[in-house]
Amino acid sequence: MKAIVQDVYGTADVLALRDIARPVAREGEVLVSVRAAGVEQGVWHLMTGLPYLVRLFGYGLKKPKVSVRGREVAGVVESVGAGVTRFKAGDEVFGTSEGSFAEYVCAKEGRLARKPRNLPFEGVAAAAISGVTALQAVRDAGQVTVGQKVLVIGAGGGVGSFAVQIAKAFGANVTGVCSTGKVEFVRSLGADAVIDYTREDFAAAGAQYDVILDTAGNRPFSVLRRALARRATLVLVGGENGRKLTGGFERSLAAPLLSLFSRQKYKSLVSRETYLDLEAVASLIEAGSVKPAVDKVFPLEEAPAAVRYLREGRSLGKVVVRI
């Protein structure tokens, strides 16, 4: 099969299209014929090995343990391994598995769900990680309820675009924060208000929010706290400040400690990839409450260009690779 492979850590230049052996589903696994694969920030982190903290999490100290890139997947079940009961050959599925930039990938049964009927594979692939992360940020960490004022920072990105829609589906009044070129896009997602951070400082505007979801990963606590109501919740989703050792995750590490000394709650989110939450996202999609926003679709051979485009920060929602 054809796959996007890397032998060493580095920029998108280390990615290459190659012919490699097709995987075989083992016990508890599902072999998926890939139709589309989402491109999210985790792909870049695993490609570069940055921050170095990523390597310590078991992905390989000197070179990637898994050479095929990609994590979000949508496709058709080709075969199933022993013990698999939820799927059979021919089922259309989506979910997560290391190595989805390929014609075939093996995924654990518990990390797949049935594809929503009302979306093409490209849209579904965009939801596997970003949609689930946004759901867990809104529902679990933020505990968003009807009538709350919610601020989504990075509202024009992959996770942010889902978070805006999911918070609206939960009955919140949502304000999105984004750059100038994404204002109309975020408004089209259903945001009640949009703040262009290049022209306005949301923390200096005087408004206070019940929940802030920071998906951009580079603002200090001192700024975020000014926009929080007295007993509000701040949810940190990832970290992207560019530091080679921790890459912004120091904010997430500090959040629980700072919460001990404040009436405000500071939470860091590490998303959990489960089929139950994939099914929950699929239900929101099928109900019309959420529509994955796909900016550009690249063919498999142009996956390196897709990663570069993601890191430029200009994409409106998600970037997807079509196989």
Tab-separated table of C-alpha atoms in Angstrom:
chain	number	residue	atom	x	y	z
A	1	MET	CA	0.000	0.000	0.000
A	2	LYS	CA	0.988	3.644	-0.319
A	3	ALA	CA	1.661	5.646	2.826
A	4	ILE	CA	3.275	8.859	4.047
A	5	VAL	CA	6.359	7.766	5.971
A	6	GLN	CA	9.153	9.437	7.924
A	7	ASP	CA	12.425	7.962	9.208
A	8	VAL	CA	13.638	10.900	11.313
A	9	TYR	CA	12.144	13.869	13.141
A	10	GLY	CA	12.051	17.137	11.233
A	11	THR	CA	9.994	19.504	9.093
A	12	ALA	CA	7.449	18.375	6.520
A	13	ASP	CA	10.403	17.712	4.205
A	14	VAL	CA	11.042	14.424	6.066
A	15	LEU	CA	7.666	13.059	4.908
A	16	ALA	CA	7.728	10.828	1.820
A	17	LEU	CA	5.202	8.766	-0.124
A	18	ARG	CA	6.294	5.127	-0.182
A	19	ASP	CA	5.042	1.604	-0.833
A	20	ILE	CA	4.988	-0.391	2.402
A	21	ALA	CA	3.396	-3.628	3.597
A	22	ARG	CA	-0.320	-3.539	4.296
A	23	PRO	CA	-1.073	-4.115	8.004
A	24	VAL	CA	-3.063	-7.061	9.309
A	25	ALA	CA	-5.730	-6.694	11.993
A	26	ARG	CA	-4.740	-8.392	15.227
A	27	GLU	CA	-6.999	-9.316	18.145
A	28	GLY	CA	-9.281	-6.405	19.007
A	29	GLU	CA	-8.298	-4.455	15.888
A	30	VAL	CA	-10.107	-3.347	12.753
A	31	LEU	CA	-8.424	-3.007	9.359
A	32	VAL	CA	-9.775	0.155	7.719
A	33	SER	CA	-9.537	1.050	4.055
A	34	VAL	CA	-8.847	4.755	4.516
A	35	ARG	CA	-10.868	7.280	2.547
A	36	ALA	CA	-9.780	10.451	4.359
A	37	ALA	CA	-7.515	11.501	7.221
A	38	GLY	CA	-7.672	14.689	9.264
A	39	VAL	CA	-4.618	16.868	9.809
A	40	GLU	CA	-4.342	18.215	13.366
A	41	GLN	CA	-1.614	19.714	15.530
A	42	GLY	CA	-0.663	16.306	16.915
A	43	VAL	CA	0.577	15.316	13.451
A	44	TRP	CA	3.033	18.203	13.474
A	45	HIS	CA	4.218	17.414	17.019
A	46	LEU	CA	4.874	13.757	16.182
A	47	MET	CA	6.534	14.700	12.881
A	48	THR	CA	8.973	17.153	14.494
A	49	GLY	CA	9.327	15.449	17.868
A	50	LEU	CA	8.598	18.830	19.431
A	51	PRO	CA	8.259	19.728	22.170
A	52	TYR	CA	10.776	17.225	23.487
A	53	LEU	CA	8.192	16.273	26.098
A	54	VAL	CA	6.412	14.391	23.286
A	55	ARG	CA	9.354	12.029	22.905
A	56	LEU	CA	9.255	11.222	26.614
A	57	PHE	CA	5.628	10.113	26.249
A	58	GLY	CA	6.827	7.026	24.392
A	59	TYR	CA	6.788	8.171	20.764
A	60	GLY	CA	10.535	7.646	20.309
A	61	LEU	CA	13.517	9.510	21.728
A	62	LYS	CA	15.707	9.719	18.614
A	63	LYS	CA	13.278	8.814	15.845
A	64	PRO	CA	9.539	8.111	15.560
A	65	LYS	CA	8.451	4.679	16.792
A	66	VAL	CA	5.542	4.784	14.338
A	67	SER	CA	6.881	5.844	10.953
A	68	VAL	CA	3.530	6.483	9.201
A	69	ARG	CA	1.964	9.845	10.071
A	70	GLY	CA	-1.669	10.745	10.620
A	71	ARG	CA	-4.096	10.040	13.473
A	72	GLU	CA	-7.650	10.932	12.424
A	73	VAL	CA	-9.263	8.431	10.069
A	74	ALA	CA	-12.483	7.823	8.155
A	75	GLY	CA	-13.017	4.851	5.879
A	76	VAL	CA	-14.546	1.433	5.289
A	77	VAL	CA	-13.908	-1.706	7.335
A	78	GLU	CA	-11.866	-4.151	5.273
A	79	SER	CA	-11.619	-6.922	7.878
A	80	VAL	CA	-11.706	-7.433	11.639
A	81	GLY	CA	-9.454	-9.237	14.071
A	82	ALA	CA	-10.424	-11.821	16.654
A	83	GLY	CA	-12.764	-10.594	19.358
A	84	VAL	CA	-14.167	-7.636	17.410
A	85	THR	CA	-17.963	-7.548	17.754
A	86	ARG	CA	-19.054	-3.984	16.913
A	87	PHE	CA	-17.984	-3.919	13.254
A	88	LYS	CA	-17.924	-6.080	10.145
A	89	ALA	CA	-16.468	-5.743	6.653
A	90	GLY	CA	-18.181	-2.974	4.693
A	91	ASP	CA	-19.083	-0.765	7.676
A	92	GLU	CA	-18.283	2.935	7.264
A	93	VAL	CA	-16.390	4.175	10.319
A	94	PHE	CA	-14.349	7.043	11.736
A	95	GLY	CA	-12.022	7.411	14.663
A	96	THR	CA	-8.338	7.460	15.542
A	97	SER	CA	-5.273	5.345	14.875
A	98	GLU	CA	-1.591	6.059	14.405
A	99	GLY	CA	-0.675	5.935	10.724
A	100	SER	CA	-3.821	7.156	8.956
A	101	PHE	CA	-1.912	8.851	6.082
A	102	ALA	CA	-2.066	5.536	4.245
A	103	GLU	CA	-4.348	3.406	2.119
A	104	TYR	CA	-4.973	1.064	5.063
A	105	VAL	CA	-4.620	1.373	8.824
A	106	CYS	CA	-5.348	-0.873	11.807
A	107	ALA	CA	-7.365	0.750	14.582
A	108	LYS	CA	-8.462	-0.509	17.981
A	109	GLU	CA	-12.160	-1.356	18.059
A	110	GLY	CA	-12.692	1.005	21.006
A	111	ARG	CA	-11.418	3.979	19.028
A	112	LEU	CA	-13.879	3.698	16.165
A	113	ALA	CA	-17.529	4.592	15.676
A	114	ARG	CA	-19.924	4.375	12.774
A	115	LYS	CA	-19.697	7.235	10.316
A	116	PRO	CA	-22.544	9.797	10.394
A	117	ARG	CA	-24.815	9.192	7.429
A	118	ASN	CA	-25.101	12.816	6.372
A	119	LEU	CA	-21.433	13.635	5.773
A	120	PRO	CA	-18.761	12.630	3.253
A	121	PHE	CA	-15.611	10.921	4.519
A	122	GLU	CA	-13.629	14.174	4.362
A	123	GLY	CA	-15.925	15.893	6.843
A	124	VAL	CA	-16.074	12.922	9.183
A	125	ALA	CA	-12.277	12.558	9.267
A	126	ALA	CA	-12.068	16.141	10.500
A	127	ALA	CA	-14.152	15.297	13.570
A	128	ALA	CA	-12.328	12.301	15.005
A	129	ILE	CA	-9.875	14.144	17.262
A	130	SER	CA	-10.817	17.820	16.987
A	131	GLY	CA	-14.531	17.175	17.486
A	132	VAL	CA	-14.022	14.851	20.441
A	133	THR	CA	-11.523	17.240	22.056
A	134	ALA	CA	-13.992	20.118	21.704
A	135	LEU	CA	-16.810	17.992	23.140
A	136	GLN	CA	-14.757	17.050	26.187
A	137	ALA	CA	-13.675	20.664	26.674
A	138	VAL	CA	-17.243	21.995	26.531
A	139	ARG	CA	-19.148	19.183	28.241
A	140	ASP	CA	-16.681	17.712	30.730
A	141	ALA	CA	-14.032	20.284	31.628
A	142	GLY	CA	-16.104	23.420	31.073
A	143	GLN	CA	-19.436	21.863	32.123
A	144	VAL	CA	-21.183	24.397	29.915
A	145	THR	CA	-24.906	24.879	30.579
A	146	VAL	CA	-27.773	26.832	29.063
A	147	GLY	CA	-27.391	30.608	29.253
A	148	GLN	CA	-23.726	30.709	30.210
A	149	LYS	CA	-21.360	33.127	28.538
A	150	VAL	CA	-18.569	31.199	26.840
A	151	LEU	CA	-15.420	32.590	25.218
A	152	VAL	CA	-13.638	30.392	22.669
A	153	ILE	CA	-10.071	31.510	21.912
A	154	GLY	CA	-8.810	30.142	18.619
A	155	ALA	CA	-12.388	29.842	17.358
A	156	GLY	CA	-11.320	29.632	13.717
A	157	GLY	CA	-9.125	26.556	14.143
A	158	GLY	CA	-9.832	22.836	14.174
A	159	VAL	CA	-10.839	22.375	17.823
A	160	GLY	CA	-12.145	25.931	18.154
A	161	SER	CA	-14.569	25.651	15.240
A	162	PHE	CA	-16.104	22.559	16.842
A	163	ALA	CA	-16.139	24.161	20.307
A	164	VAL	CA	-18.158	27.147	19.073
A	165	GLN	CA	-20.824	24.891	17.570
A	166	ILE	CA	-20.964	22.451	20.478
A	167	ALA	CA	-21.233	25.247	23.062
A	168	LYS	CA	-24.107	26.723	21.036
A	169	ALA	CA	-25.753	23.298	20.919
A	170	PHE	CA	-25.523	23.236	24.729
A	171	GLY	CA	-27.418	26.546	24.894
A	172	ALA	CA	-24.548	28.919	25.662
A	173	ASN	CA	-23.999	32.475	24.465
A	174	VAL	CA	-20.711	32.134	22.584
A	175	THR	CA	-18.059	34.701	21.724
A	176	GLY	CA	-15.263	33.620	19.406
A	177	VAL	CA	-11.759	35.072	19.317
A	178	CYS	CA	-9.824	34.875	16.044
A	179	SER	CA	-7.742	36.822	13.516
A	180	THR	CA	-9.152	39.282	10.987
A	181	GLY	CA	-9.334	36.808	8.130
A	182	LYS	CA	-11.457	34.376	10.148
A	183	VAL	CA	-14.068	36.740	11.597
A	184	GLU	CA	-16.807	36.000	9.060
A	185	PHE	CA	-16.045	32.288	9.191
A	186	VAL	CA	-16.450	32.183	12.992
A	187	ARG	CA	-19.658	34.163	12.705
A	188	SER	CA	-20.937	31.593	10.204
A	189	LEU	CA	-20.367	28.858	12.809
A	190	GLY	CA	-23.087	30.452	14.935
A	191	ALA	CA	-21.029	32.587	17.330
A	192	ASP	CA	-23.126	35.313	18.966
A	193	ALA	CA	-20.158	37.689	18.877
A	194	VAL	CA	-16.675	37.651	17.360
A	195	ILE	CA	-13.579	39.460	18.605
A	196	ASP	CA	-10.698	40.165	16.232
A	197	TYR	CA	-7.699	39.884	18.535
A	198	THR	CA	-5.551	41.972	16.174
A	199	ARG	CA	-7.842	44.942	16.803
A	200	GLU	CA	-9.297	44.355	20.251
A	201	ASP	CA	-8.026	42.913	23.529
A	202	PHE	CA	-10.810	40.696	24.832
A	203	ALA	CA	-9.371	40.871	28.363
A	204	ALA	CA	-9.457	44.685	28.349
A	205	ALA	CA	-12.989	45.001	26.990
A	206	GLY	CA	-14.587	44.569	30.412
A	207	ALA	CA	-16.723	41.542	29.563
A	208	GLN	CA	-16.467	38.527	31.840
A	209	TYR	CA	-17.255	34.951	30.935
A	210	ASP	CA	-18.488	31.906	32.807
A	211	VAL	CA	-16.247	29.583	30.769
A	212	ILE	CA	-13.172	30.334	28.666
A	213	LEU	CA	-11.887	27.648	26.306
A	214	ASP	CA	-8.346	28.516	25.226
A	215	THR	CA	-7.460	26.409	22.192
A	216	ALA	CA	-4.704	28.750	21.012
A	217	GLY	CA	-2.282	27.952	23.802
A	218	ASN	CA	-0.126	31.055	24.221
A	219	ARG	CA	-1.800	33.602	26.506
A	220	PRO	CA	-0.583	33.942	30.117
A	221	PHE	CA	-2.883	33.331	33.081
A	222	SER	CA	-2.743	37.005	34.032
A	223	VAL	CA	-4.523	37.903	30.778
A	224	LEU	CA	-7.064	35.094	30.853
A	225	ARG	CA	-8.071	35.676	34.472
A	226	ARG	CA	-9.152	39.253	33.748
A	227	ALA	CA	-11.882	37.968	31.439
A	228	LEU	CA	-13.169	35.322	33.858
A	229	ALA	CA	-16.146	35.864	36.128
A	230	ARG	CA	-15.608	35.377	39.852
A	231	ARG	CA	-16.523	31.677	39.944
A	232	ALA	CA	-15.788	30.864	36.323
A	233	THR	CA	-13.835	28.072	34.649
A	234	LEU	CA	-10.810	28.276	32.370
A	235	VAL	CA	-10.094	25.248	30.180
A	236	LEU	CA	-6.678	24.966	28.534
A	237	VAL	CA	-6.590	22.799	25.430
A	238	GLY	CA	-3.016	21.943	24.460
A	239	GLY	CA	-0.119	24.358	24.193
A	240	GLU	CA	1.530	26.001	21.216
A	241	ASN	CA	4.045	28.596	22.378
A	242	GLY	CA	6.973	27.127	20.442
A	243	ARG	CA	9.287	26.264	23.316
A	244	LYS	CA	11.308	23.182	22.462
A	245	LEU	CA	11.150	21.506	25.863
A	246	THR	CA	7.518	21.913	26.959
A	247	GLY	CA	5.860	23.755	24.046
A	248	GLY	CA	3.385	25.608	26.249
A	249	PHE	CA	2.315	22.626	28.331
A	250	GLU	CA	3.721	24.322	31.431
A	251	ARG	CA	0.447	26.272	31.622
A	252	SER	CA	-1.470	23.007	31.748
A	253	LEU	CA	0.826	21.668	34.442
A	254	ALA	CA	0.375	24.829	36.535
A	255	ALA	CA	-3.414	25.042	36.176
A	256	PRO	CA	-4.446	22.564	38.929
A	257	LEU	CA	-2.033	24.165	41.397
A	258	LEU	CA	-3.259	27.693	40.732
A	259	SER	CA	-6.859	26.533	41.187
A	260	LEU	CA	-6.079	25.778	44.834
A	261	PHE	CA	-5.648	29.496	45.516
A	262	SER	CA	-8.602	30.879	43.586
A	263	ARG	CA	-12.391	30.711	43.431
A	264	GLN	CA	-11.971	30.389	39.704
A	265	LYS	CA	-11.292	26.929	38.283
A	266	TYR	CA	-8.322	26.327	35.987
A	267	LYS	CA	-8.368	23.038	34.132
A	268	SER	CA	-6.074	21.451	31.567
A	269	LEU	CA	-7.608	19.065	29.076
A	270	VAL	CA	-5.973	15.896	27.835
A	271	SER	CA	-8.531	14.427	25.461
A	272	ARG	CA	-9.498	10.774	25.752
A	273	GLU	CA	-10.255	8.981	22.513
A	274	THR	CA	-13.260	6.716	23.137
A	275	TYR	CA	-15.966	5.357	20.883
A	276	LEU	CA	-18.650	6.728	23.218
A	277	ASP	CA	-17.545	10.300	22.563
A	278	LEU	CA	-17.108	9.583	18.865
A	279	GLU	CA	-20.726	8.434	18.878
A	280	ALA	CA	-21.752	11.589	20.751
A	281	VAL	CA	-20.060	13.774	18.125
A	282	ALA	CA	-21.687	11.710	15.362
A	283	SER	CA	-25.090	12.298	16.973
A	284	LEU	CA	-24.523	16.067	17.026
A	285	ILE	CA	-23.530	15.937	13.356
A	286	GLU	CA	-26.529	13.852	12.351
A	287	ALA	CA	-28.842	16.198	14.280
A	288	GLY	CA	-27.455	19.157	12.344
A	289	SER	CA	-26.123	20.852	15.488
A	290	VAL	CA	-22.510	20.522	14.335
A	291	LYS	CA	-21.029	20.613	10.860
A	292	PRO	CA	-17.284	19.955	10.511
A	293	ALA	CA	-15.651	22.881	8.749
A	294	VAL	CA	-13.154	21.646	6.154
A	295	ASP	CA	-11.001	24.344	4.561
A	296	LYS	CA	-8.803	22.391	2.152
A	297	VAL	CA	-8.515	18.793	1.010
A	298	PHE	CA	-5.138	17.515	-0.219
A	299	PRO	CA	-4.429	14.230	-2.042
A	300	LEU	CA	-2.284	11.695	-0.177
A	301	GLU	CA	0.873	12.542	-2.106
A	302	GLU	CA	0.531	16.173	-1.005
A	303	ALA	CA	0.254	15.398	2.708
A	304	PRO	CA	3.476	17.346	3.446
A	305	ALA	CA	1.841	20.433	1.920
A	306	ALA	CA	-1.247	19.825	4.057
A	307	VAL	CA	0.878	19.844	7.225
A	308	ARG	CA	2.634	23.040	6.123
A	309	TYR	CA	-0.716	24.700	5.429
A	310	LEU	CA	-1.990	23.742	8.880
A	311	ARG	CA	1.041	25.263	10.590
A	312	GLU	CA	0.669	28.525	8.698
A	313	GLY	CA	-2.388	29.131	10.852
A	314	ARG	CA	-4.596	30.435	8.057
A	315	SER	CA	-6.937	27.464	7.672
A	316	LEU	CA	-10.632	28.045	8.340
A	317	GLY	CA	-11.378	24.988	10.447
A	318	LYS	CA	-9.801	21.721	9.387
A	319	VAL	CA	-7.349	20.444	6.786
A	320	VAL	CA	-7.920	16.945	5.395
A	321	VAL	CA	-5.980	14.427	3.329
A	322	ARG	CA	-7.992	12.378	0.829
A	323	ILE	CA	-6.830	8.844	0.054
